[in-house]
PDB file of C-alpha atoms in Angstrom:
ATOM      1  CA  MET A  20      -0.326   0.117   0.132  1.00  0.00           C
ATOM      2  CA  ASN A  21       1.517   3.670  -0.946  1.00  0.00           C
ATOM      3  CA  ASP A  22       1.495   6.796   1.288  1.00  0.00           C
ATOM      4  CA  VAL A  23      -1.181   8.828   1.997  1.00  0.00           C
ATOM      5  CA  TYR A  24      -1.097  11.915   1.661  1.00  0.00           C
ATOM      6  CA  LEU A  25      -3.709  15.141   2.616  1.00  0.00           C
ATOM      7  CA  ASP A  26      -5.463  17.155  -0.179  1.00  0.00           C
ATOM      8  CA  LYS A  27      -4.291  20.903   1.103  1.00  0.00           C
ATOM      9  CA  GLN A  28      -7.639  22.069  -0.513  1.00  0.00           C
ATOM     10  CA  GLN A  29      -9.480  20.522   2.121  1.00  0.00           C
ATOM     11  CA  LEU A  30      -7.493  23.205   4.586  1.00  0.00           C
ATOM     12  CA  GLN A  31      -8.760  26.677   5.109  1.00  0.00           C
ATOM     13  CA  LYS A  32      -6.095  29.286   4.054  1.00  0.00           C
ATOM     14  CA  ASN A  33      -4.543  31.308   7.113  1.00  0.00           C
ATOM     15  CA  GLU A  34      -5.778  28.672   9.318  1.00  0.00           C
ATOM     16  CA  GLN A  35      -4.070  27.840  12.335  1.00  0.00           C
ATOM     17  CA  TYR A  36      -4.238  23.709  12.847  1.00  0.00           C
ATOM     18  CA  ILE A  37      -2.224  21.088  15.221  1.00  0.00           C
ATOM     19  CA  PHE A  38      -0.322  18.503  13.259  1.00  0.00           C
ATOM     20  CA  VAL A  39      -0.366  15.015  15.528  1.00  0.00           C
ATOM     21  CA  VAL A  40       2.624  12.833  14.802  1.00  0.00           C
ATOM     22  CA  THR A  41       2.335   9.624  15.990  1.00  0.00           C
ATOM     23  CA  PRO A  42       4.934   7.037  15.131  1.00  0.00           C
ATOM     24  CA  THR A  43       3.701   3.309  15.451  1.00  0.00           C
ATOM     25  CA  TYR A  44       4.913   0.078  15.156  1.00  0.00           C
ATOM     26  CA  ASN A  45       3.290  -3.626  14.215  1.00  0.00           C
ATOM     27  CA  ARG A  46       2.747  -5.437  17.267  1.00  0.00           C
ATOM     28  CA  LEU A  47      -0.591  -7.398  18.660  1.00  0.00           C
ATOM     29  CA  THR A  48      -1.888  -3.959  20.526  1.00  0.00           C
ATOM     30  CA  GLN A  49      -1.486  -2.014  17.575  1.00  0.00           C
ATOM     31  CA  ILE A  50      -5.043  -1.635  16.450  1.00  0.00           C
ATOM     32  CA  PRO A  51      -6.230  -0.828  19.623  1.00  0.00           C
ATOM     33  CA  ASP A  52      -4.190   1.573  20.757  1.00  0.00           C
ATOM     34  CA  MET A  53      -4.162   3.327  17.548  1.00  0.00           C
ATOM     35  CA  ILE A  54      -8.316   3.075  17.484  1.00  0.00           C
ATOM     36  CA  LYS A  55      -8.136   4.539  21.199  1.00  0.00           C
ATOM     37  CA  THR A  56      -5.814   7.746  19.625  1.00  0.00           C
ATOM     38  CA  LYS A  57      -8.130   8.314  16.436  1.00  0.00           C
ATOM     39  CA  GLN A  58     -11.195   8.166  18.655  1.00  0.00           C
ATOM     40  CA  ALA A  59      -9.715  11.080  20.768  1.00  0.00           C
ATOM     41  CA  LEU A  60      -8.419  13.037  17.788  1.00  0.00           C
ATOM     42  CA  LEU A  61     -11.666  13.096  16.601  1.00  0.00           C
ATOM     43  CA  ILE A  62     -13.183  15.520  19.112  1.00  0.00           C
ATOM     44  CA  SER A  63     -11.063  18.673  17.249  1.00  0.00           C
ATOM     45  CA  ASN A  64     -11.418  19.586  13.509  1.00  0.00           C
ATOM     46  CA  ARG A  65      -8.091  21.549  13.882  1.00  0.00           C
ATOM     47  CA  ILE A  66      -6.216  18.221  13.907  1.00  0.00           C
ATOM     48  CA  ILE A  67      -4.119  16.702  10.855  1.00  0.00           C
ATOM     49  CA  TRP A  68      -3.037  13.107  12.040  1.00  0.00           C
ATOM     50  CA  ILE A  69       0.463  12.249  10.713  1.00  0.00           C
ATOM     51  CA  VAL A  70       0.667   8.419  11.354  1.00  0.00           C
ATOM     52  CA  ILE A  71       4.557   6.846  10.509  1.00  0.00           C
ATOM     53  CA  GLU A  72       4.653   3.408  10.180  1.00  0.00           C
ATOM     54  CA  ASP A  73       7.483   1.581  11.289  1.00  0.00           C
ATOM     55  CA  PHE A  74       7.620  -1.736   9.605  1.00  0.00           C
ATOM     56  CA  LYS A  75       8.784  -3.371   6.458  1.00  0.00           C
ATOM     57  CA  CYS A  76       5.636  -3.055   4.599  1.00  0.00           C
ATOM     58  CA  SER A  77       2.613  -1.317   5.042  1.00  0.00           C
ATOM     59  CA  ASN A  78      -0.190  -2.244   7.336  1.00  0.00           C
ATOM     60  CA  ARG A  79      -3.220  -2.304   5.310  1.00  0.00           C
ATOM     61  CA  LEU A  80      -5.217  -3.754   8.510  1.00  0.00           C
ATOM     62  CA  LEU A  81      -4.340  -0.518  10.391  1.00  0.00           C
ATOM     63  CA  PHE A  82      -4.977   1.824   8.102  1.00  0.00           C
ATOM     64  CA  ASN A  83      -8.406  -0.174   7.433  1.00  0.00           C
ATOM     65  CA  LYS A  84      -9.283   1.037  10.674  1.00  0.00           C
ATOM     66  CA  ILE A  85      -7.859   4.717  10.754  1.00  0.00           C
ATOM     67  CA  GLY A  86      -8.191   5.876   7.142  1.00  0.00           C
ATOM     68  CA  ASN A  87     -11.562   7.407   7.603  1.00  0.00           C
ATOM     69  CA  PHE A  88      -9.686   9.972   9.573  1.00  0.00           C
ATOM     70  CA  PRO A  89     -11.077  13.115   8.107  1.00  0.00           C
ATOM     71  CA  ARG A  90      -7.622  14.555   8.037  1.00  0.00           C
ATOM     72  CA  LEU A  91      -4.938  11.644   7.828  1.00  0.00           C
ATOM     73  CA  VAL A  92      -1.576  11.688   6.347  1.00  0.00           C
ATOM     74  CA  TYR A  93      -0.096   7.740   6.490  1.00  0.00           C
ATOM     75  CA  LEU A  94       3.768   7.692   6.103  1.00  0.00           C
ATOM     76  CA  HIS A  95       5.558   4.397   5.504  1.00  0.00           C
ATOM     77  CA  HIS A  96       9.392   4.908   6.968  1.00  0.00           C
ATOM     78  CA  HIS A  97      11.239   1.670   8.146  1.00  0.00           C
ATOM     79  CA  LEU A  98      14.623   2.526   9.455  1.00  0.00           C
ATOM     80  CA  ILE A  99      16.375   0.599  12.401  1.00  0.00           C
ATOM     81  CA  ASN A 100      16.989   3.172  15.496  1.00  0.00           C
ATOM     82  CA  PRO A 101      20.862   3.153  16.024  1.00  0.00           C
ATOM     83  CA  GLY A 102      21.117   1.506  19.409  1.00  0.00           C
ATOM     84  CA  ASN A 103      17.493   1.296  19.952  1.00  0.00           C
ATOM     85  CA  SER A 104      17.990   3.554  22.692  1.00  0.00           C
ATOM     86  CA  ASN A 105      15.836   6.485  21.488  1.00  0.00           C
ATOM     87  CA  LYS A 106      13.045   4.333  20.177  1.00  0.00           C
ATOM     88  CA  GLY A 107      10.820   6.272  17.262  1.00  0.00           C
ATOM     89  CA  ALA A 108      13.159   9.569  16.919  1.00  0.00           C
ATOM     90  CA  THR A 109      13.893   8.621  13.552  1.00  0.00           C
ATOM     91  CA  GLN A 110      10.088   8.570  12.521  1.00  0.00           C
ATOM     92  CA  ARG A 111       9.787  11.968  14.091  1.00  0.00           C
ATOM     93  CA  ASN A 112      12.598  13.476  12.266  1.00  0.00           C
ATOM     94  CA  PHE A 113      10.875  12.091   9.143  1.00  0.00           C
ATOM     95  CA  ALA A 114       7.413  13.962   9.771  1.00  0.00           C
ATOM     96  CA  ILE A 115       9.386  16.971  10.544  1.00  0.00           C
ATOM     97  CA  ARG A 116      11.814  16.746   7.367  1.00  0.00           C
ATOM     98  CA  TRP A 117       7.932  15.828   5.393  1.00  0.00           C
ATOM     99  CA  LEU A 118       6.547  19.155   7.093  1.00  0.00           C
ATOM    100  CA  LYS A 119       9.216  21.349   6.297  1.00  0.00           C
ATOM    101  CA  ASP A 120       8.835  19.920   2.457  1.00  0.00           C
ATOM    102  CA  HIS A 121       4.992  20.214   2.089  1.00  0.00           C
ATOM    103  CA  PHE A 122       3.570  22.681   4.970  1.00  0.00           C
ATOM    104  CA  SER A 123       5.609  25.625   5.024  1.00  0.00           C
ATOM    105  CA  ASN A 124       3.511  28.147   4.851  1.00  0.00           C
ATOM    106  CA  PHE A 125       1.297  26.985   8.062  1.00  0.00           C
ATOM    107  CA  SER A 126       4.120  28.892  10.447  1.00  0.00           C
ATOM    108  CA  THR A 127       1.600  29.590  12.748  1.00  0.00           C
ATOM    109  CA  SER A 128       0.118  26.164  13.432  1.00  0.00           C
ATOM    110  CA  VAL A 129       1.485  23.740  16.001  1.00  0.00           C
ATOM    111  CA  VAL A 130       3.134  20.210  16.114  1.00  0.00           C
ATOM    112  CA  TYR A 131       2.506  17.507  18.926  1.00  0.00           C
ATOM    113  CA  PHE A 132       4.219  14.587  18.898  1.00  0.00           C
ATOM    114  CA  ALA A 133       1.710  11.764  20.506  1.00  0.00           C
ATOM    115  CA  ASP A 134       2.218   8.540  21.324  1.00  0.00           C
ATOM    116  CA  ASP A 135       0.167   5.454  20.016  1.00  0.00           C
ATOM    117  CA  ASP A 136      -0.413   4.072  23.314  1.00  0.00           C
ATOM    118  CA  ASN A 137      -0.866   6.812  25.499  1.00  0.00           C
ATOM    119  CA  THR A 138      -4.631   8.048  26.826  1.00  0.00           C
ATOM    120  CA  TYR A 139      -5.717  11.430  25.788  1.00  0.00           C
ATOM    121  CA  ASP A 140      -8.260  14.160  26.617  1.00  0.00           C
ATOM    122  CA  GLY A 141      -9.563  15.050  23.310  1.00  0.00           C
ATOM    123  CA  TYR A 142     -11.148  18.325  24.356  1.00  0.00           C
ATOM    124  CA  PHE A 143      -7.538  19.493  25.418  1.00  0.00           C
ATOM    125  CA  PHE A 144      -5.908  19.488  21.674  1.00  0.00           C
ATOM    126  CA  ASN A 145      -7.705  23.013  21.033  1.00  0.00           C
ATOM    127  CA  ARG A 146      -5.489  24.245  24.186  1.00  0.00           C
ATOM    128  CA  LEU A 147      -2.391  23.255  21.977  1.00  0.00           C
ATOM    129  CA  LEU A 148      -3.681  26.210  19.864  1.00  0.00           C
ATOM    130  CA  LYS A 149      -2.163  28.718  22.106  1.00  0.00           C
ATOM    131  CA  THR A 150       1.260  27.615  21.570  1.00  0.00           C
ATOM    132  CA  ARG A 151       3.542  30.828  20.225  1.00  0.00           C
ATOM    133  CA  MET A 152       6.947  29.053  20.488  1.00  0.00           C
ATOM    134  CA  VAL A 153       6.936  26.142  23.269  1.00  0.00           C
ATOM    135  CA  SER A 154       4.141  24.689  25.569  1.00  0.00           C
ATOM    136  CA  ILE A 155       4.279  22.713  28.368  1.00  0.00           C
ATOM    137  CA  PHE A 156       1.590  20.843  30.460  1.00  0.00           C
ATOM    138  CA  ASN A 157       1.614  18.032  32.500  1.00  0.00           C
ATOM    139  CA  VAL A 158       1.315  14.320  31.893  1.00  0.00           C
ATOM    140  CA  GLY A 159       0.189  11.571  34.511  1.00  0.00           C
ATOM    141  CA  LEU A 160       1.355   8.168  35.268  1.00  0.00           C
ATOM    142  CA  ILE A 161       5.037   8.674  34.822  1.00  0.00           C
ATOM    143  CA  GLY A 162       6.197   6.488  37.291  1.00  0.00           C
ATOM    144  CA  GLY A 163       3.008   6.515  38.850  1.00  0.00           C
ATOM    145  CA  LYS A 164       2.633   9.960  39.519  1.00  0.00           C
ATOM    146  CA  VAL A 165       2.256  12.965  37.549  1.00  0.00           C
ATOM    147  CA  GLU A 166       5.267  14.925  36.221  1.00  0.00           C
ATOM    148  CA  GLY A 167       5.427  18.190  35.065  1.00  0.00           C
ATOM    149  CA  PRO A 168       5.976  21.996  35.630  1.00  0.00           C
ATOM    150  CA  VAL A 169       4.838  23.368  39.264  1.00  0.00           C
ATOM    151  CA  VAL A 170       3.453  27.065  39.187  1.00  0.00           C
ATOM    152  CA  ASN A 171       2.334  29.488  41.797  1.00  0.00           C
ATOM    153  CA  HIS A 172      -0.760  31.504  42.199  1.00  0.00           C
ATOM    154  CA  GLN A 173       0.403  34.156  38.871  1.00  0.00           C
ATOM    155  CA  GLY A 174       1.070  30.793  37.171  1.00  0.00           C
ATOM    156  CA  THR A 175       4.700  31.478  37.110  1.00  0.00           C
ATOM    157  CA  PHE A 176       7.193  28.494  36.734  1.00  0.00           C
ATOM    158  CA  MET A 177       8.732  27.185  39.977  1.00  0.00           C
ATOM    159  CA  GLU A 178      10.496  23.911  40.040  1.00  0.00           C
ATOM    160  CA  TRP A 179       9.753  20.165  38.004  1.00  0.00           C
ATOM    161  CA  LYS A 180       7.525  17.663  39.588  1.00  0.00           C
ATOM    162  CA  THR A 181       9.376  14.630  38.661  1.00  0.00           C
ATOM    163  CA  ASN A 182      11.060  11.045  39.801  1.00  0.00           C
ATOM    164  CA  PHE A 183      13.758  11.468  37.106  1.00  0.00           C
ATOM    165  CA  HIS A 184      15.906  14.774  37.326  1.00  0.00           C
ATOM    166  CA  GLY A 185      18.708  13.057  35.465  1.00  0.00           C
ATOM    167  CA  HIS A 186      21.364  10.198  35.704  1.00  0.00           C
ATOM    168  CA  PHE A 187      24.038  10.695  38.614  1.00  0.00           C
ATOM    169  CA  PHE A 188      26.856  11.079  36.435  1.00  0.00           C
ATOM    170  CA  ALA A 189      24.921  13.062  33.615  1.00  0.00           C
ATOM    171  CA  THR A 190      23.828  16.675  33.391  1.00  0.00           C
ATOM    172  CA  PRO A 191      20.731  17.430  35.209  1.00  0.00           C
ATOM    173  CA  ARG A 192      17.431  17.608  32.649  1.00  0.00           C
ATOM    174  CA  ARG A 193      16.759  20.795  31.679  1.00  0.00           C
ATOM    175  CA  PHE A 194      13.128  19.853  30.778  1.00  0.00           C
ATOM    176  CA  CYS A 195      11.943  17.165  33.466  1.00  0.00           C
ATOM    177  CA  ILE A 196       8.682  16.379  30.976  1.00  0.00           C
ATOM    178  CA  ASP A 197       7.571  13.304  28.419  1.00  0.00           C
ATOM    179  CA  MET A 198       7.277  13.519  25.296  1.00  0.00           C
ATOM    180  CA  ALA A 199       3.334  13.608  25.338  1.00  0.00           C
ATOM    181  CA  GLY A 200       4.304  17.180  27.940  1.00  0.00           C
ATOM    182  CA  PHE A 201       5.018  19.358  25.414  1.00  0.00           C
ATOM    183  CA  ALA A 202       4.044  21.450  21.847  1.00  0.00           C
ATOM    184  CA  VAL A 203       5.989  23.665  19.451  1.00  0.00           C
ATOM    185  CA  SER A 204       5.327  26.147  16.912  1.00  0.00           C
ATOM    186  CA  LEU A 205       5.922  24.808  13.569  1.00  0.00           C
ATOM    187  CA  GLY A 206       7.146  28.186  12.876  1.00  0.00           C
ATOM    188  CA  LEU A 207       9.946  27.320  15.137  1.00  0.00           C
ATOM    189  CA  LEU A 208      10.814  24.257  13.401  1.00  0.00           C
ATOM    190  CA  LEU A 209      10.628  25.788   9.882  1.00  0.00           C
ATOM    191  CA  LYS A 210      12.945  28.381  11.313  1.00  0.00           C
ATOM    192  CA  HIS A 211      15.376  26.194  12.954  1.00  0.00           C
ATOM    193  CA  PRO A 212      18.003  24.507  10.632  1.00  0.00           C
ATOM    194  CA  SER A 213      18.158  21.280  12.446  1.00  0.00           C
ATOM    195  CA  PRO A 214      15.002  20.822  14.595  1.00  0.00           C
ATOM    196  CA  TRP A 215      16.085  17.012  15.045  1.00  0.00           C
ATOM    197  CA  PHE A 216      15.527  14.563  17.749  1.00  0.00           C
ATOM    198  CA  THR A 217      18.992  12.741  18.424  1.00  0.00           C
ATOM    199  CA  THR A 218      18.968   8.977  17.815  1.00  0.00           C
ATOM    200  CA  GLU A 219      22.259   8.933  20.847  1.00  0.00           C
ATOM    201  CA  GLY A 220      22.316   9.727  23.891  1.00  0.00           C
ATOM    202  CA  PRO A 221      21.566   8.214  26.917  1.00  0.00           C
ATOM    203  CA  ARG A 222      17.842   7.231  27.863  1.00  0.00           C
ATOM    204  CA  GLY A 223      15.739   9.472  29.139  1.00  0.00           C
ATOM    205  CA  TYR A 224      17.250  12.781  27.670  1.00  0.00           C
ATOM    206  CA  LEU A 225      15.073  12.954  24.693  1.00  0.00           C
ATOM    207  CA  GLU A 226      12.779  15.039  25.049  1.00  0.00           C
ATOM    208  CA  THR A 227      15.133  17.355  26.986  1.00  0.00           C
ATOM    209  CA  TYR A 228      17.776  17.306  23.888  1.00  0.00           C
ATOM    210  CA  PHE A 229      15.227  18.247  21.121  1.00  0.00           C
ATOM    211  CA  LEU A 230      14.123  21.287  23.295  1.00  0.00           C
ATOM    212  CA  GLU A 231      17.311  22.412  24.113  1.00  0.00           C
ATOM    213  CA  ASN A 232      18.277  22.031  20.773  1.00  0.00           C
ATOM    214  CA  LEU A 233      15.981  24.525  19.878  1.00  0.00           C
ATOM    215  CA  LYS A 234      17.453  27.349  22.117  1.00  0.00           C
ATOM    216  CA  VAL A 235      14.370  29.010  23.145  1.00  0.00           C
ATOM    217  CA  PRO A 236      14.398  31.190  26.473  1.00  0.00           C
ATOM    218  CA  PHE A 237      12.786  29.576  29.143  1.00  0.00           C
ATOM    219  CA  ALA A 238      10.891  32.961  29.983  1.00  0.00           C
ATOM    220  CA  LYS A 239       8.712  32.465  26.462  1.00  0.00           C
ATOM    221  CA  VAL A 240       7.891  28.558  27.362  1.00  0.00           C
ATOM    222  CA  GLN A 241       4.234  28.829  28.040  1.00  0.00           C
ATOM    223  CA  ILE A 242       2.467  26.466  30.955  1.00  0.00           C
ATOM    224  CA  LEU A 243      -1.061  25.471  29.822  1.00  0.00           C
ATOM    225  CA  THR A 244      -1.647  23.230  32.900  1.00  0.00           C
ATOM    226  CA  ASN A 245      -2.315  24.185  36.712  1.00  0.00           C
ATOM    227  CA  ASN A 246      -0.724  22.212  39.329  1.00  0.00           C
ATOM    228  CA  THR A 247      -3.754  19.808  39.136  1.00  0.00           C
ATOM    229  CA  GLU A 248      -4.808  19.809  35.984  1.00  0.00           C
ATOM    230  CA  VAL A 249      -3.660  16.513  33.900  1.00  0.00           C
ATOM    231  CA  PHE A 250      -5.535  15.572  30.231  1.00  0.00           C
ATOM    232  CA  VAL A 251      -2.567  13.501  29.182  1.00  0.00           C
ATOM    233  CA  TYR A 252      -1.801  10.035  30.564  1.00  0.00           C
ATOM    234  CA  HIS A 253       1.311   7.680  30.176  1.00  0.00           C
ATOM    235  CA  THR A 254      -0.484   4.430  29.706  1.00  0.00           C
ATOM    236  CA  LYS A 255       0.802   0.861  27.937  1.00  0.00           C
ATOM    237  CA  THR A 256      -1.253  -1.394  26.818  1.00  0.00           C
ATOM    238  CA  ILE A 257      -0.253  -5.189  27.822  1.00  0.00           C
ATOM    239  CA  PHE A 258      -1.701  -8.424  26.433  1.00  0.00           C
ATOM    240  CA  ASN A 259      -2.717 -10.566  29.226  1.00  0.00           C
ATOM    241  CA  ASN A 260      -3.048 -14.406  28.381  1.00  0.00           C
ATOM    242  CA  SER A 261      -5.752 -15.731  30.616  1.00  0.00           C
ATOM    243  CA  TYR A 262      -4.988 -19.048  29.351  1.00  0.00           C
ATOM    244  CA  PRO A 263      -1.485 -20.219  28.830  1.00  0.00           C
ATOM    245  CA  THR A 264      -0.529 -23.388  27.194  1.00  0.00           C
ATOM    246  CA  PHE A 265       1.353 -26.341  27.887  1.00  0.00           C
ATOM    247  CA  THR A 266       4.289 -24.632  25.968  1.00  0.00           C
ATOM    248  CA  PHE A 267       4.379 -21.714  27.696  1.00  0.00           C
ATOM    249  CA  MET A 268       3.978 -22.584  31.459  1.00  0.00           C
ATOM    250  CA  PHE A 269       6.915 -24.817  31.188  1.00  0.00           C
ATOM    251  CA  THR A 270       9.078 -22.080  29.315  1.00  0.00           C
ATOM    252  CA  SER A 271       7.548 -19.149  31.683  1.00  0.00           C
ATOM    253  CA  PRO A 272      10.228 -16.901  33.879  1.00  0.00           C
ATOM    254  CA  LYS A 273       8.403 -17.989  36.960  1.00  0.00           C
ATOM    255  CA  PHE A 274       8.451 -21.468  36.498  1.00  0.00           C
ATOM    256  CA  LEU A 275      11.964 -21.686  35.390  1.00  0.00           C
ATOM    257  CA  TRP A 276      12.754 -19.854  38.464  1.00  0.00           C
ATOM    258  CA  PHE A 277      10.926 -22.457  40.731  1.00  0.00           C
ATOM    259  CA  CYS A 278      12.854 -25.402  39.044  1.00  0.00           C
ATOM    260  CA  MET A 279      16.304 -23.466  39.770  1.00  0.00           C
ATOM    261  CA  PHE A 280      15.361 -22.886  43.313  1.00  0.00           C
ATOM    262  CA  SER A 281      14.048 -26.653  44.050  1.00  0.00           C
ATOM    263  CA  LEU A 282      17.052 -27.881  42.444  1.00  0.00           C
ATOM    264  CA  LEU A 283      19.220 -25.374  44.834  1.00  0.00           C
ATOM    265  CA  ILE A 284      17.329 -26.956  47.784  1.00  0.00           C
ATOM    266  CA  VAL A 285      17.988 -30.390  46.833  1.00  0.00           C
ATOM    267  CA  ILE A 286      21.557 -29.846  46.000  1.00  0.00           C
ATOM    268  CA  SER A 287      22.317 -28.093  49.756  1.00  0.00           C
ATOM    269  CA  TYR A 288      20.435 -30.869  51.252  1.00  0.00           C
ATOM    270  CA  LEU A 289      22.725 -33.726  49.745  1.00  0.00           C
ATOM    271  CA  LEU A 290      25.936 -31.427  50.653  1.00  0.00           C
ATOM    272  CA  LEU A 291      25.071 -30.483  54.131  1.00  0.00           C
ATOM    273  CA  HIS A 292      23.463 -34.467  55.281  1.00  0.00           C
ATOM    274  CA  LYS A 293      25.851 -37.171  55.090  1.00  0.00           C
ATOM    275  CA  PRO A 294      24.093 -40.156  53.920  1.00  0.00           C
ATOM    276  CA  VAL A 295      23.102 -43.387  56.406  1.00  0.00           C
ATOM    277  CA  TYR A 296      24.256 -46.428  55.243  1.00  0.00           C
ATOM    278  CA  TYR A 297      22.054 -49.796  56.552  1.00  0.00           C
ATOM    279  CA  SER A 298      23.634 -53.299  56.695  1.00  0.00           C
ATOM    280  CA  LYS A 299      21.749 -55.919  54.872  1.00  0.00           C
ATOM    281  CA  VAL A 300      19.552 -58.258  57.051  1.00  0.00           C
ATOM    282  CA  ARG A 301      18.623 -61.788  56.472  1.00  0.00           C
ATOM    283  CA  PHE A 302      15.519 -63.550  57.262  1.00  0.00           C
ATOM    284  CA  TRP A 303      15.106 -67.084  57.707  1.00  0.00           C
ATOM    285  CA  ASN A 304      12.423 -69.127  57.974  1.00  0.00           C
TER     286      ASN A 304
END
């Protein structure tokens, strides 16, 4: 299946849109995750959904489920991430490069990077239209807590609420937010010569490296949520096999650990206890 491009005649001139970039890859829960994301995006009529499929071939089953989205751009870009440390970075860079080539006249629009397995409040997306350069906001369920900016009563940034400020021997993260916790102006990406996500570097620094590379003064970063508002949740769909097969039972990690532990007990018993030999007794009639 070929890539699907948006007909620009559907768009109104001088209108502000939200380009939602979603990298996805083939897996068991891909289609239900993408259906859930599509349902959230349908609430806003300002969203242009850019889906980048990372697979050896295009997934027709997926496209049949999301192809009815009114403003969809479906791109196929299969490339192994170097080192596999920053998952989805190459697909996001591909989307940014595609926006630079095809939507250079929509500089007032906003770009948001939405993972395919998160949970979104669809009514929040229109708030992203307030973004002038970079906007940040809270994301729930990051390490079991809310991660994002802490503000005072005037809405001024105070500190970050996060469980991860950076690795022990590395530079602290300047932006302690998740990929789903910020939006950027398309005009800012168009002006920047290399607004790319790094495909290398330590895990957990992908977002802060990207935002630091844009060189936006922190005073101009907008905060779109207060200390209690959460509209995006970092979730993950897990397949639960309630009926394990015979092979799965004997190859599961829990069963293997049980066998190793039982064997260790038997060996310890044999080493610590000397065997007792009994003489043969013969009985005569």
